[in-house]
């Protein structure tokens, strides 16, 4: 018996979910980003507060986009760790966030995510994401 | 049906390709690095321009090595995302590049790669890599 | 035949081991961290020297914890590469280490690990870890 939870396929899909989260957000493909959450999904951060449900998350994307002021954001995701239990999973990862403008990194943050995932309509999605900042560089 | 393209084995091999790219380049194993490209493979960066084919890439390794001036380079690769279609794949990843000398990080860059992969002789290889810099820290 | 060593399950377990190493250490779950090593396991770093066996590693965790002075450490792990041969494996990865206090990154290091793994009692564990610093940011 394998020393990890869930199937290899589940694990591959969840890994993919994490890369897609950053890819869609950093490239302003907000509709695709919204589809990575469950209908009642939530996102919470120290800086932006808590946003829930499709309408709440959609509003967050507008606030977030404005906050960038034209900078290129990069959500560098590492240290993904998760435990799958049927159609639910607890997960965490590390985040190195940077904010680039005019060829310079203007902001750099170390943080971590605590997530709850749920499989809905055959796809793993975020039910809740909470990002906690450790510090700014 | 799994929500990802290609087989698990393909995906594992491609992940391995990305780690090998950095490992061979950062440890000056340039012949192994060259073998990660197809015969007509290309590498393009903002800083170093475009280099094509075995001879072109080989020339690039010499220019690159000289540019280091004895520094230890680290290509930190994250956020790998790819879509496999038979023997071809589109892929992207993030790069945190650092350049260390005398115990100090002397250069630090955030960038992303846009890649085309092709399976040749049973192995996934880079057909083209294009690295775009976001900013320097 | 796949172009990688070991089974997919082995590889998934080893990836998990690397994420757990950072998770247990950064969250002060030192007993779980100790369980990731073989009984004769060793850890060696430029800064902390070499520590061997359960008692030696346990002593290291106390020294390490004291060295933090209440800071939140983050072992950001990337570029995992490994070759499995039966119940043994050679592995390496990159490390971006940060040390956060009062909302600031106070220390930041680029390093790499050279590891030997062994499967004991059906689980992959560290037999030896050696971390070499490239430079401080």
CSV table of C-alpha atoms in Angstrom, one decimal:
chain,number,residue,atom,x,y,z
A,1,UNK,CA,0.0,0.0,0.0
A,2,UNK,CA,1.3,3.4,-0.9
A,3,UNK,CA,2.3,5.8,1.8
A,4,UNK,CA,0.2,8.6,0.4
A,5,UNK,CA,-3.5,9.4,0.3
A,6,UNK,CA,-5.6,9.4,-2.9
A,7,UNK,CA,-4.7,8.0,-6.3
A,8,UNK,CA,-1.8,9.1,-8.4
A,9,UNK,CA,-4.3,10.7,-10.8
A,10,UNK,CA,-5.9,12.7,-8.0
A,11,UNK,CA,-2.5,13.9,-6.9
A,12,UNK,CA,-1.5,14.9,-10.5
A,13,UNK,CA,-4.8,16.8,-10.9
A,14,UNK,CA,-4.2,18.7,-7.6
A,15,UNK,CA,-0.7,19.6,-8.6
A,16,UNK,CA,-2.1,20.9,-11.8
A,17,UNK,CA,-4.7,23.0,-9.9
A,18,UNK,CA,-2.0,24.8,-8.0
A,19,UNK,CA,0.0,25.7,-11.1
A,20,UNK,CA,-3.2,26.8,-12.8
A,21,UNK,CA,-4.1,29.1,-9.9
A,22,UNK,CA,-0.9,31.1,-10.4
A,23,UNK,CA,-1.0,31.0,-14.2
A,24,UNK,CA,-4.5,32.3,-14.5
A,25,UNK,CA,-4.1,34.9,-11.8
A,26,UNK,CA,-0.7,36.2,-13.0
A,27,UNK,CA,-2.0,36.4,-16.6
A,28,UNK,CA,-5.3,38.1,-15.8
A,29,UNK,CA,-7.4,35.2,-17.0
A,30,UNK,CA,-9.8,35.8,-14.1
A,31,UNK,CA,-12.7,33.8,-15.4
A,32,UNK,CA,-10.5,30.7,-15.6
A,33,UNK,CA,-9.3,31.5,-12.1
A,34,UNK,CA,-12.8,31.8,-10.8
A,35,UNK,CA,-13.6,28.3,-12.2
A,36,UNK,CA,-10.9,26.8,-9.9
A,37,UNK,CA,-13.1,27.5,-6.9
A,38,UNK,CA,-16.3,25.7,-5.8
A,39,UNK,CA,-19.5,27.8,-6.1
A,40,UNK,CA,-19.2,28.6,-2.4
A,41,UNK,CA,-15.4,28.9,-2.5
A,42,UNK,CA,-13.6,31.5,-0.5
A,43,UNK,CA,-10.3,33.4,-0.6
A,44,UNK,CA,-8.8,35.1,2.4
A,45,UNK,CA,-5.6,37.1,2.8
A,46,UNK,CA,-4.2,39.4,5.4
A,47,UNK,CA,-4.1,42.2,2.9
A,48,UNK,CA,-7.3,41.7,1.0
A,49,UNK,CA,-9.7,40.2,3.6
A,50,UNK,CA,-12.2,37.4,3.0
A,51,UNK,CA,-14.1,37.0,-0.2
A,52,UNK,CA,-16.8,34.4,-0.7
A,53,UNK,CA,-18.8,32.8,-3.6
A,54,UNK,CA,-18.5,33.6,-7.3
A,55,UNK,CA,-19.7,37.2,-6.9
A,56,UNK,CA,-17.4,37.9,-4.0
A,57,UNK,CA,-14.4,36.4,-5.7
A,58,UNK,CA,-15.2,38.2,-8.9
A,59,UNK,CA,-15.2,41.5,-7.0
A,60,UNK,CA,-11.8,40.5,-5.4
A,61,UNK,CA,-10.3,40.1,-8.9
A,62,UNK,CA,-11.2,43.7,-9.7
A,63,UNK,CA,-9.7,45.0,-6.5
A,64,UNK,CA,-6.6,42.8,-7.0
A,65,UNK,CA,-6.1,43.9,-10.6
A,66,UNK,CA,-6.3,47.6,-9.5
A,67,UNK,CA,-3.8,47.0,-6.7
A,68,UNK,CA,-1.2,45.9,-9.2
A,69,UNK,CA,-1.0,49.3,-10.9
A,70,UNK,CA,0.2,47.6,-14.1
A,71,UNK,CA,2.9,45.5,-12.4
A,72,UNK,CA,3.5,41.9,-13.4
A,73,UNK,CA,2.7,39.7,-10.4
A,74,UNK,CA,4.2,36.2,-10.0
A,75,UNK,CA,2.8,33.7,-7.5
A,76,UNK,CA,5.8,31.3,-7.2
A,77,UNK,CA,4.3,28.1,-5.6
A,78,UNK,CA,6.3,25.4,-3.9
A,79,UNK,CA,6.2,22.8,-1.1
A,80,UNK,CA,2.8,21.5,-2.0
A,81,UNK,CA,1.5,19.0,0.6
A,82,UNK,CA,-1.9,17.5,0.7
A,83,UNK,CA,-4.0,14.7,2.3
A,84,UNK,CA,-6.9,13.4,0.2
A,85,UNK,CA,-10.0,11.9,1.8
A,86,UNK,CA,-12.4,10.8,-0.8
A,87,UNK,CA,-13.7,14.0,-2.5
A,88,UNK,CA,-12.1,16.3,0.0
A,89,UNK,CA,-8.5,17.3,0.7
A,90,UNK,CA,-6.5,19.4,3.1
A,91,UNK,CA,-3.6,21.1,1.4
A,92,UNK,CA,-0.8,23.6,2.0
A,93,UNK,CA,1.9,25.3,0.0
A,94,UNK,CA,4.5,28.0,0.2
A,95,UNK,CA,4.3,31.2,-1.8
A,96,UNK,CA,7.1,33.6,-2.9
A,97,UNK,CA,5.2,36.5,-4.3
A,98,UNK,CA,6.8,39.1,-6.5
A,99,UNK,CA,5.6,42.2,-8.1
A,100,UNK,CA,7.6,43.5,-11.1
A,101,UNK,CA,7.5,46.8,-12.9
A,102,UNK,CA,9.9,48.5,-15.2
A,103,UNK,CA,12.3,45.6,-15.0
A,104,UNK,CA,12.6,45.7,-11.2
A,105,UNK,CA,11.1,43.5,-8.5
A,106,UNK,CA,9.3,46.2,-6.5
A,107,UNK,CA,7.7,44.0,-3.9
A,108,UNK,CA,8.6,40.5,-2.6
A,109,UNK,CA,6.8,38.5,0.0
A,110,UNK,CA,7.1,35.1,1.6
A,111,UNK,CA,3.8,33.5,2.6
A,112,UNK,CA,2.0,30.2,3.0
A,113,UNK,CA,-1.5,29.0,2.0
A,114,UNK,CA,-3.8,26.7,4.0
A,115,UNK,CA,-6.4,25.3,1.7
A,116,UNK,CA,-9.5,23.0,1.6
A,117,UNK,CA,-10.2,21.3,-1.7
A,118,UNK,CA,-13.3,19.5,-2.9
A,119,UNK,CA,-14.0,17.5,-6.0
A,120,UNK,CA,-17.1,18.9,-7.7
A,121,UNK,CA,-18.3,17.7,-11.1
A,122,UNK,CA,-15.3,15.5,-11.4
A,123,UNK,CA,-12.7,18.3,-10.8
A,124,UNK,CA,-10.7,19.3,-7.8
A,125,UNK,CA,-11.3,22.9,-6.8
A,126,UNK,CA,-10.6,25.3,-4.0
A,127,UNK,CA,-13.3,25.4,-1.3
A,128,UNK,CA,-11.3,27.8,0.7
A,129,UNK,CA,-7.8,29.4,0.5
A,130,UNK,CA,-6.2,31.3,3.2
A,131,UNK,CA,-2.9,33.0,2.6
A,132,UNK,CA,-0.8,34.2,5.6
A,133,UNK,CA,2.1,36.4,5.1
A,134,UNK,CA,5.4,35.6,6.9
A,135,UNK,CA,7.3,38.7,5.8
A,136,UNK,CA,8.4,41.1,3.1
A,137,UNK,CA,11.8,41.2,1.6
B,1,UNK,CA,-11.1,10.1,-17.5
B,2,UNK,CA,-8.3,12.1,-16.0
B,3,UNK,CA,-8.5,15.9,-16.1
B,4,UNK,CA,-5.0,16.2,-17.5
B,5,UNK,CA,-3.3,15.5,-20.8
B,6,UNK,CA,-0.9,12.7,-21.5
B,7,UNK,CA,-0.1,9.7,-19.3
B,8,UNK,CA,1.3,9.9,-15.8
B,9,UNK,CA,4.6,8.5,-17.1
B,10,UNK,CA,4.8,11.3,-19.7
B,11,UNK,CA,4.2,13.9,-17.0
B,12,UNK,CA,6.8,12.4,-14.7
B,13,UNK,CA,9.3,12.4,-17.5
B,14,UNK,CA,8.6,16.1,-18.4
B,15,UNK,CA,8.9,17.1,-14.7
B,16,UNK,CA,12.3,15.3,-14.7
B,17,UNK,CA,13.3,17.2,-17.9
B,18,UNK,CA,12.8,20.5,-16.1
B,19,UNK,CA,14.9,19.6,-13.1
B,20,UNK,CA,17.6,18.2,-15.3
B,21,UNK,CA,17.8,21.4,-17.4
B,22,UNK,CA,18.7,23.4,-14.3
B,23,UNK,CA,21.0,20.7,-12.8
B,24,UNK,CA,23.1,20.3,-15.9
B,25,UNK,CA,23.3,24.0,-16.6
B,26,UNK,CA,24.1,25.0,-13.1
B,27,UNK,CA,26.7,22.3,-12.7
B,28,UNK,CA,28.4,23.0,-16.1
B,29,UNK,CA,27.5,19.6,-17.6
B,30,UNK,CA,26.9,21.3,-20.9
B,31,UNK,CA,26.9,18.1,-23.1
B,32,UNK,CA,24.1,16.7,-21.0
B,33,UNK,CA,22.3,20.0,-21.2
B,34,UNK,CA,22.6,20.0,-25.0
B,35,UNK,CA,21.1,16.5,-25.1
B,36,UNK,CA,17.9,17.9,-23.6
B,37,UNK,CA,17.1,19.7,-26.8
B,38,UNK,CA,16.0,18.3,-30.2
B,39,UNK,CA,18.5,18.5,-33.0
B,40,UNK,CA,16.8,21.7,-34.3
B,41,UNK,CA,16.1,22.9,-30.7
B,42,UNK,CA,16.4,26.6,-29.8
B,43,UNK,CA,16.9,28.8,-26.8
B,44,UNK,CA,16.0,32.4,-26.7
B,45,UNK,CA,16.4,35.0,-23.9
B,46,UNK,CA,16.1,38.7,-23.6
B,47,UNK,CA,19.8,38.9,-22.5
B,48,UNK,CA,21.4,36.3,-24.7
B,49,UNK,CA,19.3,36.4,-27.9
B,50,UNK,CA,18.3,33.3,-29.9
B,51,UNK,CA,20.5,30.3,-30.4
B,52,UNK,CA,19.5,27.4,-32.7
B,53,UNK,CA,20.6,23.8,-33.4
B,54,UNK,CA,23.3,21.8,-31.7
B,55,UNK,CA,26.1,24.1,-32.9
B,56,UNK,CA,24.2,27.3,-32.0
B,57,UNK,CA,23.4,26.0,-28.5
B,58,UNK,CA,26.9,24.8,-27.9
B,59,UNK,CA,28.2,28.3,-28.7
B,60,UNK,CA,25.6,29.7,-26.3
B,61,UNK,CA,27.0,27.5,-23.5
B,62,UNK,CA,30.4,29.1,-23.9
B,63,UNK,CA,29.1,32.6,-23.9
B,64,UNK,CA,26.9,31.8,-20.9
B,65,UNK,CA,29.8,30.2,-19.0
B,66,UNK,CA,32.0,33.3,-19.6
B,67,UNK,CA,29.2,35.6,-18.5
B,68,UNK,CA,29.2,33.9,-15.0
B,69,UNK,CA,32.7,35.0,-14.2
B,70,UNK,CA,33.0,32.1,-11.8
B,71,UNK,CA,29.7,32.7,-10.0
B,72,UNK,CA,27.4,29.8,-9.0
B,73,UNK,CA,24.2,30.1,-11.0
B,74,UNK,CA,20.9,28.6,-9.7
B,75,UNK,CA,17.9,28.2,-12.0
B,76,UNK,CA,15.1,27.7,-9.4
B,77,UNK,CA,12.2,26.3,-11.4
B,78,UNK,CA,8.6,26.3,-10.2
B,79,UNK,CA,5.0,26.4,-11.4
B,80,UNK,CA,5.5,23.9,-14.2
B,81,UNK,CA,2.4,23.6,-16.4
B,82,UNK,CA,2.0,21.7,-19.6
B,83,UNK,CA,-0.4,20.3,-22.1
B,84,UNK,CA,0.6,17.1,-23.9
B,85,UNK,CA,-0.7,16.3,-27.4
B,86,UNK,CA,0.8,13.0,-28.6
B,87,UNK,CA,4.5,13.5,-29.1
B,88,UNK,CA,4.3,17.3,-28.6
B,89,UNK,CA,3.7,19.5,-25.6
B,90,UNK,CA,3.3,23.2,-24.8
B,91,UNK,CA,4.8,24.1,-21.4
B,92,UNK,CA,5.6,26.9,-19.1
B,93,UNK,CA,7.3,27.5,-15.8
B,94,UNK,CA,8.6,30.2,-13.6
B,95,UNK,CA,12.2,31.0,-12.9
B,96,UNK,CA,13.9,32.5,-9.9
B,97,UNK,CA,17.5,33.0,-11.1
B,98,UNK,CA,20.3,33.7,-8.8
B,99,UNK,CA,24.0,34.2,-9.2
B,100,UNK,CA,26.2,33.7,-6.2
B,101,UNK,CA,29.8,34.7,-5.6
B,102,UNK,CA,31.9,34.9,-2.4
B,103,UNK,CA,28.9,33.8,-0.3
B,104,UNK,CA,26.6,36.5,-1.6
B,105,UNK,CA,23.7,36.5,-4.0
B,106,UNK,CA,24.9,39.1,-6.5
B,107,UNK,CA,22.1,39.0,-9.0
B,108,UNK,CA,18.5,37.8,-8.6
B,109,UNK,CA,15.9,37.7,-11.4
B,110,UNK,CA,12.3,36.7,-11.7
B,111,UNK,CA,11.4,35.3,-15.2
B,112,UNK,CA,9.2,32.8,-17.0
B,113,UNK,CA,9.7,30.3,-19.7
B,114,UNK,CA,7.5,29.5,-22.7
B,115,UNK,CA,8.5,26.1,-24.1
B,116,UNK,CA,7.6,23.7,-26.9
B,117,UNK,CA,8.5,20.1,-26.2
B,118,UNK,CA,8.8,17.1,-28.6
B,119,UNK,CA,9.3,13.5,-28.0
B,120,UNK,CA,12.2,12.3,-30.1
B,121,UNK,CA,13.7,8.8,-29.9
B,122,UNK,CA,11.4,8.0,-27.0
B,123,UNK,CA,12.5,11.0,-24.9
B,124,UNK,CA,10.9,14.4,-24.2
B,125,UNK,CA,13.1,17.2,-25.2
B,126,UNK,CA,13.0,21.0,-25.7
B,127,UNK,CA,12.2,22.0,-29.2
B,128,UNK,CA,12.2,25.7,-28.2
B,129,UNK,CA,12.6,27.6,-25.0
B,130,UNK,CA,12.0,31.3,-24.6
B,131,UNK,CA,12.7,33.0,-21.3
B,132,UNK,CA,11.2,36.4,-20.6
B,133,UNK,CA,12.5,38.5,-17.7
B,134,UNK,CA,9.9,40.1,-15.4
B,135,UNK,CA,12.4,42.0,-13.2
B,136,UNK,CA,15.6,42.1,-11.2
B,137,UNK,CA,15.6,42.1,-7.4
C,1,UNK,CA,10.0,1.5,-20.7
C,2,UNK,CA,9.9,4.8,-18.8
C,3,UNK,CA,12.8,7.1,-18.9
C,4,UNK,CA,13.0,7.4,-15.1
C,5,UNK,CA,14.0,5.2,-12.3
C,6,UNK,CA,11.7,3.6,-9.7
C,7,UNK,CA,7.9,3.4,-9.9
C,8,UNK,CA,5.5,6.3,-10.0
C,9,UNK,CA,4.5,5.4,-6.5
C,10,UNK,CA,8.1,5.6,-5.2
C,11,UNK,CA,8.5,8.9,-6.9
C,12,UNK,CA,5.4,10.3,-5.4
C,13,UNK,CA,6.4,9.2,-2.0
C,14,UNK,CA,9.8,10.8,-2.3
C,15,UNK,CA,8.3,14.1,-3.5
C,16,UNK,CA,6.1,13.9,-0.4
C,17,UNK,CA,9.1,13.3,1.8
C,18,UNK,CA,10.7,16.5,0.6
C,19,UNK,CA,7.6,18.6,1.3
C,20,UNK,CA,7.2,17.0,4.7
C,21,UNK,CA,10.8,17.8,5.7
C,22,UNK,CA,10.1,21.5,5.3
C,23,UNK,CA,6.6,21.4,6.8
C,24,UNK,CA,7.7,19.6,10.0
C,25,UNK,CA,10.8,21.7,10.5
C,26,UNK,CA,9.2,25.1,9.8
C,27,UNK,CA,6.3,24.3,12.0
C,28,UNK,CA,8.4,22.9,14.9
C,29,UNK,CA,7.0,19.4,14.7
C,30,UNK,CA,10.5,18.0,15.4
C,31,UNK,CA,9.4,14.5,16.4
C,32,UNK,CA,7.8,14.1,13.0
C,33,UNK,CA,10.9,15.6,11.4
C,34,UNK,CA,13.1,13.0,13.1
C,35,UNK,CA,10.9,10.2,11.8
C,36,UNK,CA,11.9,11.2,8.3
C,37,UNK,CA,15.4,10.0,8.9
C,38,UNK,CA,16.7,6.4,9.1
C,39,UNK,CA,18.0,5.4,12.6
C,40,UNK,CA,21.5,6.1,11.5
C,41,UNK,CA,20.5,9.2,9.5
C,42,UNK,CA,22.7,12.3,9.3
C,43,UNK,CA,22.3,16.0,8.6
C,44,UNK,CA,25.2,18.2,7.7
C,45,UNK,CA,25.3,21.9,7.0
C,46,UNK,CA,28.0,24.5,6.6
C,47,UNK,CA,26.5,26.5,9.5
C,48,UNK,CA,25.5,23.7,11.9
C,49,UNK,CA,28.1,21.0,11.3
C,50,UNK,CA,27.3,17.3,11.1
C,51,UNK,CA,24.7,15.5,13.3
C,52,UNK,CA,24.1,11.8,13.3
C,53,UNK,CA,21.6,9.2,14.7
C,54,UNK,CA,18.4,9.9,16.5
C,55,UNK,CA,20.1,11.5,19.5
C,56,UNK,CA,22.4,13.6,17.4
C,57,UNK,CA,19.6,14.9,15.2
C,58,UNK,CA,17.4,15.6,18.3
C,59,UNK,CA,20.2,17.7,19.7
C,60,UNK,CA,20.4,19.6,16.4
C,61,UNK,CA,16.7,20.4,16.5
C,62,UNK,CA,17.2,22.2,19.9
C,63,UNK,CA,20.2,24.1,18.6
C,64,UNK,CA,18.3,25.0,15.4
C,65,UNK,CA,15.2,26.2,17.3
C,66,UNK,CA,17.3,28.4,19.6
C,67,UNK,CA,19.1,29.9,16.5
C,68,UNK,CA,15.7,31.1,15.2
C,69,UNK,CA,15.1,33.5,18.0
C,70,UNK,CA,11.4,33.3,17.4
C,71,UNK,CA,11.6,33.9,13.7
C,72,UNK,CA,9.5,32.0,11.2
C,73,UNK,CA,11.8,29.9,9.0
C,74,UNK,CA,10.7,28.8,5.5
C,75,UNK,CA,12.5,26.0,3.6
C,76,UNK,CA,11.4,26.6,0.1
C,77,UNK,CA,12.2,23.4,-1.8
C,78,UNK,CA,12.5,23.2,-5.6
C,79,UNK,CA,14.3,21.3,-8.4
C,80,UNK,CA,13.9,17.9,-6.9
C,81,UNK,CA,15.9,15.3,-8.9
C,82,UNK,CA,16.5,11.7,-7.9
C,83,UNK,CA,17.6,8.3,-9.1
C,84,UNK,CA,16.1,5.3,-7.4
C,85,UNK,CA,17.9,1.9,-7.3
C,86,UNK,CA,15.8,-0.6,-5.4
C,87,UNK,CA,15.5,0.5,-1.8
C,88,UNK,CA,18.1,3.3,-2.2
C,89,UNK,CA,18.1,6.6,-4.0
C,90,UNK,CA,20.4,9.6,-4.7
C,91,UNK,CA,18.7,12.9,-4.6
C,92,UNK,CA,19.2,16.6,-4.8
C,93,UNK,CA,17.2,19.7,-4.6
C,94,UNK,CA,17.5,23.5,-4.3
C,95,UNK,CA,16.7,25.5,-1.2
C,96,UNK,CA,15.6,29.1,-0.9
C,97,UNK,CA,15.7,29.7,2.9
C,98,UNK,CA,14.1,32.6,4.5
C,99,UNK,CA,13.8,33.7,8.1
C,100,UNK,CA,11.0,36.1,8.9
C,101,UNK,CA,10.4,38.3,11.9
C,102,UNK,CA,8.1,41.2,12.6
C,103,UNK,CA,6.7,41.0,9.0
C,104,UNK,CA,10.2,41.3,7.4
C,105,UNK,CA,12.4,38.8,5.7
C,106,UNK,CA,15.6,39.2,7.8
C,107,UNK,CA,17.7,36.5,6.3
C,108,UNK,CA,17.6,34.9,2.8
C,109,UNK,CA,19.8,32.2,1.5
C,110,UNK,CA,20.2,30.1,-1.7
C,111,UNK,CA,21.5,26.6,-1.1
C,112,UNK,CA,21.4,23.0,-2.4
C,113,UNK,CA,21.0,19.6,-0.8
C,114,UNK,CA,22.8,16.4,-1.7
C,115,UNK,CA,20.9,13.5,-0.2
C,116,UNK,CA,21.0,9.7,0.2
C,117,UNK,CA,17.6,8.1,0.7
C,118,UNK,CA,16.8,4.6,1.9
C,119,UNK,CA,13.5,2.7,2.2
C,120,UNK,CA,13.2,1.3,5.7
C,121,UNK,CA,10.0,-0.4,7.0
C,122,UNK,CA,8.3,0.4,3.7
C,123,UNK,CA,9.0,4.2,3.9
C,124,UNK,CA,11.5,6.4,2.1
C,125,UNK,CA,13.7,8.2,4.6
C,126,UNK,CA,16.8,10.4,4.6
C,127,UNK,CA,20.0,8.4,5.3
C,128,UNK,CA,22.1,11.5,4.8
C,129,UNK,CA,21.4,15.1,4.0
C,130,UNK,CA,24.1,17.6,3.3
C,131,UNK,CA,23.2,21.2,2.6
C,132,UNK,CA,25.7,23.6,0.9
C,133,UNK,CA,25.1,27.3,0.9
C,134,UNK,CA,25.6,29.2,-2.3
C,135,UNK,CA,25.1,32.7,-1.0
C,136,UNK,CA,23.1,35.1,1.1
C,137,UNK,CA,20.8,37.7,-0.3
